[in-house]
Coordinates of C-alpha atoms and ligand atoms in Angstrom, one line a residue:
M1 CA 8.5 -18.4 25.7
R2 CA 8.0 -18.0 22.0
P3 CA 9.2 -14.6 20.7
A4 CA 7.0 -12.7 18.6
I5 CA 6.8 -9.8 16.5
L6 CA 3.9 -7.0 16.3
V7 CA 3.3 -5.1 13.0
L8 CA 1.2 -1.9 13.3
N9 CA -0.4 -0.4 10.2
A10 CA -1.6 3.2 11.6
G11 CA -3.9 5.1 9.4
S12 CA -6.0 8.3 9.4
S13 CA -8.8 6.4 10.8
S14 CA -7.8 2.9 11.5
V15 CA -4.9 1.1 13.4
K16 CA -4.4 -2.7 11.6
F17 CA -2.1 -5.1 13.6
L18 CA -0.5 -8.4 13.1
L19 CA 1.0 -10.6 15.4
F20 CA 3.9 -13.2 14.2
A21 CA 5.3 -16.0 16.3
E22 CA 8.8 -16.7 15.3
E23 CA 8.6 -20.3 14.6
A24 CA 11.4 -22.7 13.4
G25 CA 9.9 -22.9 10.0
G26 CA 9.2 -19.1 9.7
L27 CA 7.0 -16.4 10.9
Q28 CA 3.8 -17.6 12.0
A29 CA 0.6 -15.3 11.8
V30 CA -1.3 -16.0 15.2
V31 CA -3.5 -13.1 15.7
R32 CA -4.8 -10.4 13.5
G33 CA -7.2 -7.6 13.8
Q34 CA -7.9 -3.8 13.5
I35 CA -9.5 -0.7 15.4
E36 CA -11.4 1.3 12.5
G37 CA -13.6 4.1 12.8
I38 CA -11.3 5.9 15.2
R39 CA -12.7 9.4 16.6
T40 CA -16.1 8.4 14.6
A41 CA -17.3 5.0 15.7
P42 CA -14.5 2.8 16.8
H43 CA -15.0 -0.8 16.3
F44 CA -12.3 -3.5 17.3
I45 CA -11.9 -6.9 16.4
A46 CA -9.2 -9.5 16.8
R47 CA -9.2 -12.9 15.0
D48 CA -6.7 -15.9 15.4
G49 CA -5.0 -17.6 12.7
T50 CA -8.2 -19.8 11.6
G51 CA -10.3 -16.5 11.3
K52 CA -11.9 -17.3 14.4
V53 CA -13.1 -13.8 16.5
L54 CA -11.2 -13.8 19.7
A55 CA -12.5 -10.4 20.7
E56 CA -14.7 -7.5 19.6
Q57 CA -15.7 -4.3 21.1
T58 CA -17.3 -0.9 20.0
W59 CA -17.4 2.6 21.7
G60 CA -19.9 4.7 21.8
E61 CA -19.7 8.3 20.4
G62 CA -18.9 10.0 23.7
D63 CA -15.8 7.6 24.3
R64 CA -13.7 9.4 21.9
L65 CA -11.2 6.8 21.2
D66 CA -8.4 8.5 19.7
H67 CA -5.0 6.9 18.0
D68 CA -3.1 6.7 21.2
G69 CA -5.9 5.0 22.8
A70 CA -6.3 2.3 20.1
V71 CA -2.8 1.5 20.1
R72 CA -2.9 1.1 23.8
H73 CA -6.1 -0.9 23.5
I74 CA -4.2 -3.3 21.2
T75 CA -1.3 -3.7 22.9
D76 CA -3.1 -4.4 26.3
F77 CA -5.3 -6.8 24.4
L78 CA -2.2 -8.7 23.3
G79 CA -0.6 -8.5 26.4
E80 CA -3.4 -10.3 28.1
L81 CA -3.5 -12.8 25.2
R82 CA 0.0 -13.7 24.4
G83 CA 0.4 -16.5 27.2
E84 CA 3.4 -18.2 25.9
L85 CA 4.2 -15.6 23.3
E86 CA 6.7 -12.9 24.4
L87 CA 7.0 -9.7 22.5
H88 CA 10.2 -9.3 20.9
A89 CA 10.0 -6.2 18.4
V90 CA 7.4 -4.0 16.7
G91 CA 7.5 -3.5 13.0
H92 CA 5.7 -0.3 11.9
R93 CA 4.6 0.7 8.5
V94 CA 5.8 4.2 7.5
V95 CA 4.6 5.7 4.4
H96 CA 7.6 8.1 3.9
G97 CA 11.5 7.3 4.3
G98 CA 12.4 10.5 2.0
T99 CA 15.7 10.5 0.5
E100 CA 17.5 9.3 3.5
Y101 CA 16.1 6.1 4.4
V102 CA 15.8 3.6 1.6
Q103 CA 16.0 0.5 3.8
P104 CA 14.2 -0.4 7.0
V105 CA 15.5 1.1 10.1
R106 CA 15.7 0.4 14.0
L107 CA 14.2 3.4 15.7
D108 CA 15.1 5.6 18.6
A109 CA 14.4 9.1 19.4
D110 CA 16.6 10.5 16.7
V111 CA 15.3 8.5 13.9
L112 CA 12.0 9.4 15.2
G113 CA 12.8 13.1 14.7
A114 CA 14.3 12.5 11.3
L115 CA 11.1 11.0 10.1
E116 CA 9.0 13.8 11.3
K117 CA 10.8 16.0 9.0
Y118 CA 9.0 14.0 6.1
I119 CA 5.5 15.0 7.8
P120 CA 5.1 17.7 5.1
L121 CA 5.8 15.3 2.3
A122 CA 2.9 13.1 3.5
P123 CA 0.7 15.3 5.9
L124 CA -2.2 12.7 5.7
H125 CA -0.3 9.6 6.6
Q126 CA 3.1 10.0 8.1
P127 CA 1.7 11.6 11.5
H128 CA -0.3 8.8 12.1
N129 CA 2.3 6.2 11.3
L130 CA 4.8 7.9 13.6
G131 CA 2.1 8.1 16.5
P132 CA 2.4 4.8 17.8
I133 CA 6.2 4.8 17.7
R134 CA 6.6 7.7 19.7
L135 CA 3.7 6.3 22.2
L136 CA 5.7 2.9 22.4
L137 CA 9.1 4.8 22.6
G138 CA 7.8 6.7 25.8
Q139 CA 6.0 3.9 27.4
R140 CA 8.4 0.9 26.7
P141 CA 11.9 2.4 25.6
Q142 CA 13.5 -1.0 25.6
L143 CA 11.0 -2.6 23.1
V144 CA 12.7 -2.9 19.6
Q145 CA 10.9 -0.9 17.0
V146 CA 11.6 -0.9 13.3
A147 CA 10.3 1.4 10.7
C148 CA 9.2 0.1 7.0
F149 CA 9.1 2.4 4.5
D150 CA 6.5 2.2 1.5
T151 CA 8.9 4.5 -0.5
A152 CA 12.2 2.5 0.1
F153 CA 11.7 -0.1 -2.3
H154 CA 11.8 2.3 -5.3
A155 CA 15.1 3.8 -4.3
T156 CA 16.6 1.8 -7.2
N157 CA 14.8 3.8 -9.7
P158 CA 17.0 5.7 -11.9
E159 CA 17.7 9.4 -11.4
V160 CA 16.1 10.4 -14.8
S161 CA 12.8 8.7 -13.7
R162 CA 12.9 10.4 -10.3
R163 CA 13.1 13.9 -11.9
F164 CA 10.3 16.2 -12.3
A165 CA 11.0 18.9 -15.2
I166 CA 11.0 21.8 -12.6
P167 CA 14.0 23.9 -11.3
A168 CA 16.8 21.8 -9.8
E169 CA 16.5 23.6 -6.5
L170 CA 13.0 22.2 -5.9
H171 CA 14.4 19.0 -6.6
E172 CA 17.1 19.3 -4.2
A173 CA 14.5 20.4 -1.6
G174 CA 12.8 16.9 -2.1
V175 CA 10.2 17.6 -4.8
R176 CA 10.9 14.2 -6.9
R177 CA 9.2 11.2 -7.5
Y178 CA 9.5 8.7 -4.8
G179 CA 6.8 6.1 -5.4
F180 CA 4.7 4.0 -2.9
H181 CA 3.3 0.6 -2.0
G182 CA 6.8 -0.7 -1.8
L183 CA 6.4 -3.0 0.6
S184 CA 3.8 -4.9 -1.4
Y185 CA 6.1 -4.9 -4.5
E186 CA 9.0 -6.0 -2.3
Y187 CA 6.9 -8.7 -1.1
I188 CA 5.8 -9.9 -4.5
A189 CA 9.4 -9.8 -6.0
S190 CA 10.7 -11.9 -2.9
V191 CA 8.0 -14.7 -4.2
L192 CA 8.4 -14.3 -7.7
D193 CA 10.8 -17.0 -8.3
R194 CA 8.9 -19.2 -6.7
H195 CA 6.3 -19.1 -9.5
D196 CA 8.6 -18.0 -12.5
A197 CA 12.3 -17.8 -12.8
K198 CA 12.1 -15.8 -16.0
A199 CA 9.8 -13.0 -14.3
A200 CA 12.3 -12.9 -11.5
A201 CA 15.2 -12.6 -13.8
G202 CA 13.5 -10.4 -16.4
R203 CA 11.4 -7.6 -16.6
T204 CA 7.9 -7.6 -15.0
I205 CA 5.2 -5.2 -14.2
I206 CA 3.4 -5.6 -10.8
L207 CA -0.1 -4.1 -10.7
H208 CA -1.2 -3.3 -7.3
L209 CA -4.9 -2.9 -7.4
G210 CA -6.8 -2.0 -4.4
N211 CA -8.4 1.0 -2.9
G212 CA -4.9 2.8 -3.6
S213 CA -3.7 1.6 -6.9
S214 CA -0.1 1.5 -8.6
M215 CA 1.7 -0.1 -10.9
C216 CA 5.5 -0.8 -10.8
G217 CA 8.3 -1.9 -13.2
L218 CA 10.8 -4.4 -12.1
E219 CA 13.9 -5.7 -13.9
V220 CA 16.0 -8.6 -12.0
G221 CA 13.6 -8.0 -9.0
R222 CA 14.5 -4.1 -8.5
S223 CA 12.1 -1.4 -9.2
V224 CA 12.8 0.9 -12.0
A225 CA 9.7 2.8 -12.4
S226 CA 6.3 3.2 -10.7
T227 CA 3.1 5.0 -11.2
M228 CA 3.0 6.8 -8.0
G229 CA 5.2 10.0 -7.8
F230 CA 5.8 12.7 -5.2
T231 CA 2.8 11.6 -3.4
A232 CA 0.4 8.7 -3.5
L233 CA -2.3 10.7 -5.5
D234 CA -0.2 10.3 -8.8
G235 CA -0.6 7.6 -11.7
L236 CA -3.8 5.1 -11.7
P237 CA -7.2 6.6 -10.7
M238 CA -8.3 5.0 -7.3
G239 CA -11.0 4.4 -4.7
T240 CA -11.2 8.2 -4.1
R241 CA -8.1 9.6 -5.5
C242 CA -7.7 11.3 -8.8
G243 CA -4.3 9.5 -10.3
A244 CA -2.6 11.8 -12.8
I245 CA -4.0 15.0 -13.6
D246 CA -2.9 18.2 -15.5
P247 CA -1.4 20.4 -13.0
G248 CA -3.0 23.2 -14.8
V249 CA -6.4 22.0 -13.4
L250 CA -5.1 22.9 -9.9
L251 CA -4.4 26.5 -11.1
Y252 CA -7.9 26.5 -12.6
L253 CA -9.3 25.3 -9.3
M254 CA -7.5 27.9 -7.6
D255 CA -8.1 30.9 -9.8
Q256 CA -11.6 30.3 -10.9
R257 CA -13.3 28.2 -8.1
G258 CA -11.3 30.1 -5.2
M259 CA -10.5 26.7 -3.8
D260 CA -7.5 26.7 -1.2
A261 CA -5.2 24.0 -0.6
R262 CA -7.4 21.9 2.0
A263 CA -10.5 21.9 -0.3
I264 CA -8.2 20.9 -3.2
E265 CA -6.8 18.1 -1.1
K266 CA -10.3 17.0 -0.1
L267 CA -11.4 16.9 -3.8
L268 CA -8.4 15.1 -5.0
Y269 CA -7.9 12.5 -2.2
N270 CA -11.5 11.9 -0.9
Q271 CA -13.8 12.9 -3.7
S272 CA -12.2 12.0 -6.9
G273 CA -11.4 8.4 -8.5
L274 CA -14.0 5.8 -9.0
L275 CA -16.0 7.7 -6.5
G276 CA -15.8 11.0 -8.3
V277 CA -16.4 9.8 -11.7
S278 CA -19.2 7.3 -10.6
G279 CA -20.9 9.6 -8.1
I280 CA -22.1 6.1 -6.7
S281 CA -19.2 4.5 -4.9
S282 CA -15.2 3.9 -4.4
D283 CA -15.9 0.2 -3.9
M284 CA -14.7 -1.9 -7.2
R285 CA -17.4 -4.4 -6.3
K286 CA -20.3 -2.3 -6.1
L287 CA -19.6 -0.8 -9.4
L288 CA -18.8 -4.0 -11.2
G289 CA -22.4 -5.1 -9.8
S290 CA -24.2 -2.0 -11.1
D291 CA -25.7 -1.6 -14.6
D292 CA -25.5 2.4 -14.1
A293 CA -23.9 3.6 -17.1
R294 CA -21.9 6.1 -14.4
A295 CA -20.6 3.0 -12.8
R296 CA -19.4 1.8 -16.2
L297 CA -17.6 4.8 -17.1
A298 CA -15.9 4.9 -13.7
V299 CA -14.6 1.2 -14.7
D300 CA -13.6 2.4 -18.3
V301 CA -11.7 5.1 -16.9
Y302 CA -9.8 2.9 -14.4
T303 CA -8.9 0.2 -16.9
Y304 CA -8.2 2.8 -19.6
R305 CA -5.7 4.4 -17.3
I306 CA -3.9 1.0 -16.4
R307 CA -3.6 0.1 -20.4
R308 CA -1.9 3.6 -20.7
E309 CA 0.6 3.1 -17.8
M310 CA 1.1 -0.7 -19.1
G311 CA 2.6 1.0 -22.4
S312 CA 4.4 3.5 -20.4
L313 CA 6.1 1.1 -18.1
A314 CA 6.9 -1.5 -20.8
A315 CA 8.5 1.4 -22.7
A316 CA 10.8 2.0 -19.5
L317 CA 11.6 -1.6 -19.1
G318 CA 12.3 -2.0 -23.1
G319 CA 9.7 -4.9 -23.1
V320 CA 7.8 -7.0 -20.6
D321 CA 8.2 -10.8 -19.8
A322 CA 5.7 -11.2 -17.0
I323 CA 2.8 -9.4 -15.4
A324 CA 1.6 -9.7 -11.8
F325 CA -1.7 -8.8 -10.2
T326 CA -2.1 -8.3 -6.6
A327 CA -4.2 -6.4 -3.8
G328 CA -8.1 -6.4 -3.4
I329 CA -9.3 -5.9 -7.1
G330 CA -6.0 -7.5 -8.6
E331 CA -6.5 -10.9 -6.5
N332 CA -10.2 -11.0 -6.7
S333 CA -11.7 -9.5 -9.8
A334 CA -11.3 -12.0 -12.8
E335 CA -13.4 -9.1 -14.8
I336 CA -10.8 -6.6 -14.3
R337 CA -7.6 -8.7 -15.0
A338 CA -9.7 -10.0 -18.1
R339 CA -10.1 -6.5 -19.5
I340 CA -6.5 -5.5 -18.7
C341 CA -5.0 -8.7 -20.4
R342 CA -7.2 -7.8 -23.3
D343 CA -5.8 -4.3 -23.5
A344 CA -2.5 -5.7 -23.3
A345 CA -2.7 -8.3 -26.0
W346 CA -0.6 -5.9 -28.1
L347 CA 2.5 -7.1 -25.6
G348 CA 2.0 -10.7 -26.3
V349 CA -0.4 -11.3 -23.4
E350 CA -2.9 -14.4 -24.0
L351 CA -5.4 -15.0 -21.2
D352 CA -6.2 -18.3 -20.2
A353 CA -9.9 -17.4 -19.5
A354 CA -10.5 -20.8 -17.2
A355 CA -7.3 -20.1 -15.2
N356 CA -8.3 -16.4 -14.5
A357 CA -11.9 -17.4 -13.6
Q358 CA -10.2 -19.8 -10.9
G359 CA -8.0 -17.0 -9.8
G360 CA -4.6 -18.3 -11.0
P361 CA -1.8 -18.3 -9.9
R362 CA -1.0 -18.4 -13.6
I363 CA -3.7 -17.0 -15.7
S364 CA -1.7 -16.9 -19.2
T365 CA -2.0 -19.5 -21.9
P366 CA 1.3 -21.8 -22.1
G367 CA 1.8 -20.2 -25.5
S368 CA 1.7 -16.8 -24.1
R369 CA 4.7 -14.5 -24.7
V370 CA 4.2 -13.0 -21.3
N371 CA 3.5 -14.8 -18.5
V372 CA 0.7 -13.4 -16.3
W373 CA 0.0 -14.2 -12.6
V374 CA -2.2 -13.7 -9.6
I375 CA 0.0 -13.2 -6.3
P376 CA -1.6 -12.1 -3.1
T377 CA 0.4 -9.4 -1.6
N378 CA 1.6 -9.5 2.4
E379 CA 2.8 -6.2 3.2
E380 CA 2.7 -7.5 7.1
L381 CA 5.0 -10.2 6.6
M382 CA 7.4 -8.3 4.6
I383 CA 7.4 -5.9 7.6
A384 CA 7.9 -8.7 10.1
R385 CA 10.7 -10.2 8.3
H386 CA 12.3 -6.9 8.0
T387 CA 11.8 -6.2 11.7
Q388 CA 12.9 -9.7 12.9
R389 CA 16.4 -9.2 10.9
L390 CA 17.0 -5.6 12.3
A391 CA 16.1 -7.1 16.0
A392 CA 18.5 -10.0 15.9
Ligands
ADP1 P1 -6.5 -1.3 0.4 O1 -5.8 -0.5 -0.7 O2 -7.7 -0.7 1.4 O3 -5.9 -2.4 1.4 P2 -7.8 -3.7 -0.7 O4 -6.3 -3.9 -1.3 O5 -8.1 -4.1 0.3 O6 -7.7 -2.2 -0.4 O7 -8.8 -3.3 -2.1 C1 -10.1 -2.9 -1.7 C2 -10.8 -2.9 -3.3 O8 -10.8 -4.4 -3.8 C3 -12.1 -2.7 -3.4 O9 -12.4 -1.6 -4.5 C4 -12.8 -3.7 -3.2 O10 -14.3 -3.6 -4.0 C5 -12.2 -4.6 -4.4 N1 -12.4 -6.1 -4.2 C6 -12.3 -6.8 -3.3 N2 -12.9 -7.9 -3.6 C7 -13.2 -7.9 -4.9 C8 -13.9 -8.8 -6.0 N3 -14.2 -10.0 -5.8 N4 -14.3 -8.2 -7.0 C9 -14.1 -6.9 -7.5 N5 -13.3 -5.9 -6.6 C10 -13.2 -6.6 -5.6

């Protein structure tokens, strides 16, 4: 039997999974899928490595599939399917490792208890990330499980960049900048030297532009600064999240609009960003395809904030040798990449329009002082690699 590693990414309304076979030549993705719409209109789909649909199922409103039910459905499905594969270990994406977990970790009841302490730091994500771990620890205590954290890659950020200018007691209590999307940045950093030795050894800005968007400054492959902070709300505007906002706005909302924490949370996480500005959609494709002025404004605000953060990260790094685009928008939208590169001309970026239209991988001209790349991210593979190493 060939050993296999299952990667689980459990969110607020979905559980995504990817099963890797451990081959001599490396990890091979053999089955991937997800259950979306948990608690509303659950839909399960699984595909093989070529994209062929292996199974699909929907549940009626009365069936009320919850998160545990979704994980059970996935593990039962894989159990029937695996055949010559034997599950060796499970790797989980966990948003917050706090100050303690700056590396992936093997899970047991004690570690799970420690990670539960970080729920107040990421109340919308951490409980969902930990649910499948608890379920599998109960069901299959012998199975090796590993947690990989979105915060961990930024543990190399210098103290000065982690500090908010607030009383020290709050910093000690954990109110500090952590940074997120770390598994994506770690993956890009791990493949950078295949593309560009100068970028791997120098100062590189990575733009992870998806539904969630952030940017990270790397020095010799290590994170030194990022746009996300205490939570994944900070930095760039996103699909539905506001990004950086004057904290005085929150005081105004409380004092003048009588909004409580839950109402403000809903506003800033779910009703802001591209959706909030446009009033049309959180989906970049829809906005780019629209000639409504509000859609154009939302895209303008998005790229303007990126332009500002590019300057901020360039200053933190003391210069830029390379830029890399990744995630849904970064990998697929030549238009957004072109606008960002035009805005970064002052840094020495010169776009090769034809290469950009083709999606790269290199989209800067040979004479460009800054090399610009499009590199697809692979957070699941990063989790599988960590899991394989810790399970050995
Ligand atoms: P998530 O953060 O949920 O993983 P993704 O990385 O998949 O999200 O990114 C989703 C975003 O990518 C959406 O805004 C979507 O419109 C955008 N996107 C995907 N393909 C394109 C494209 N060809 N052009 C513009 N935007 C795109």
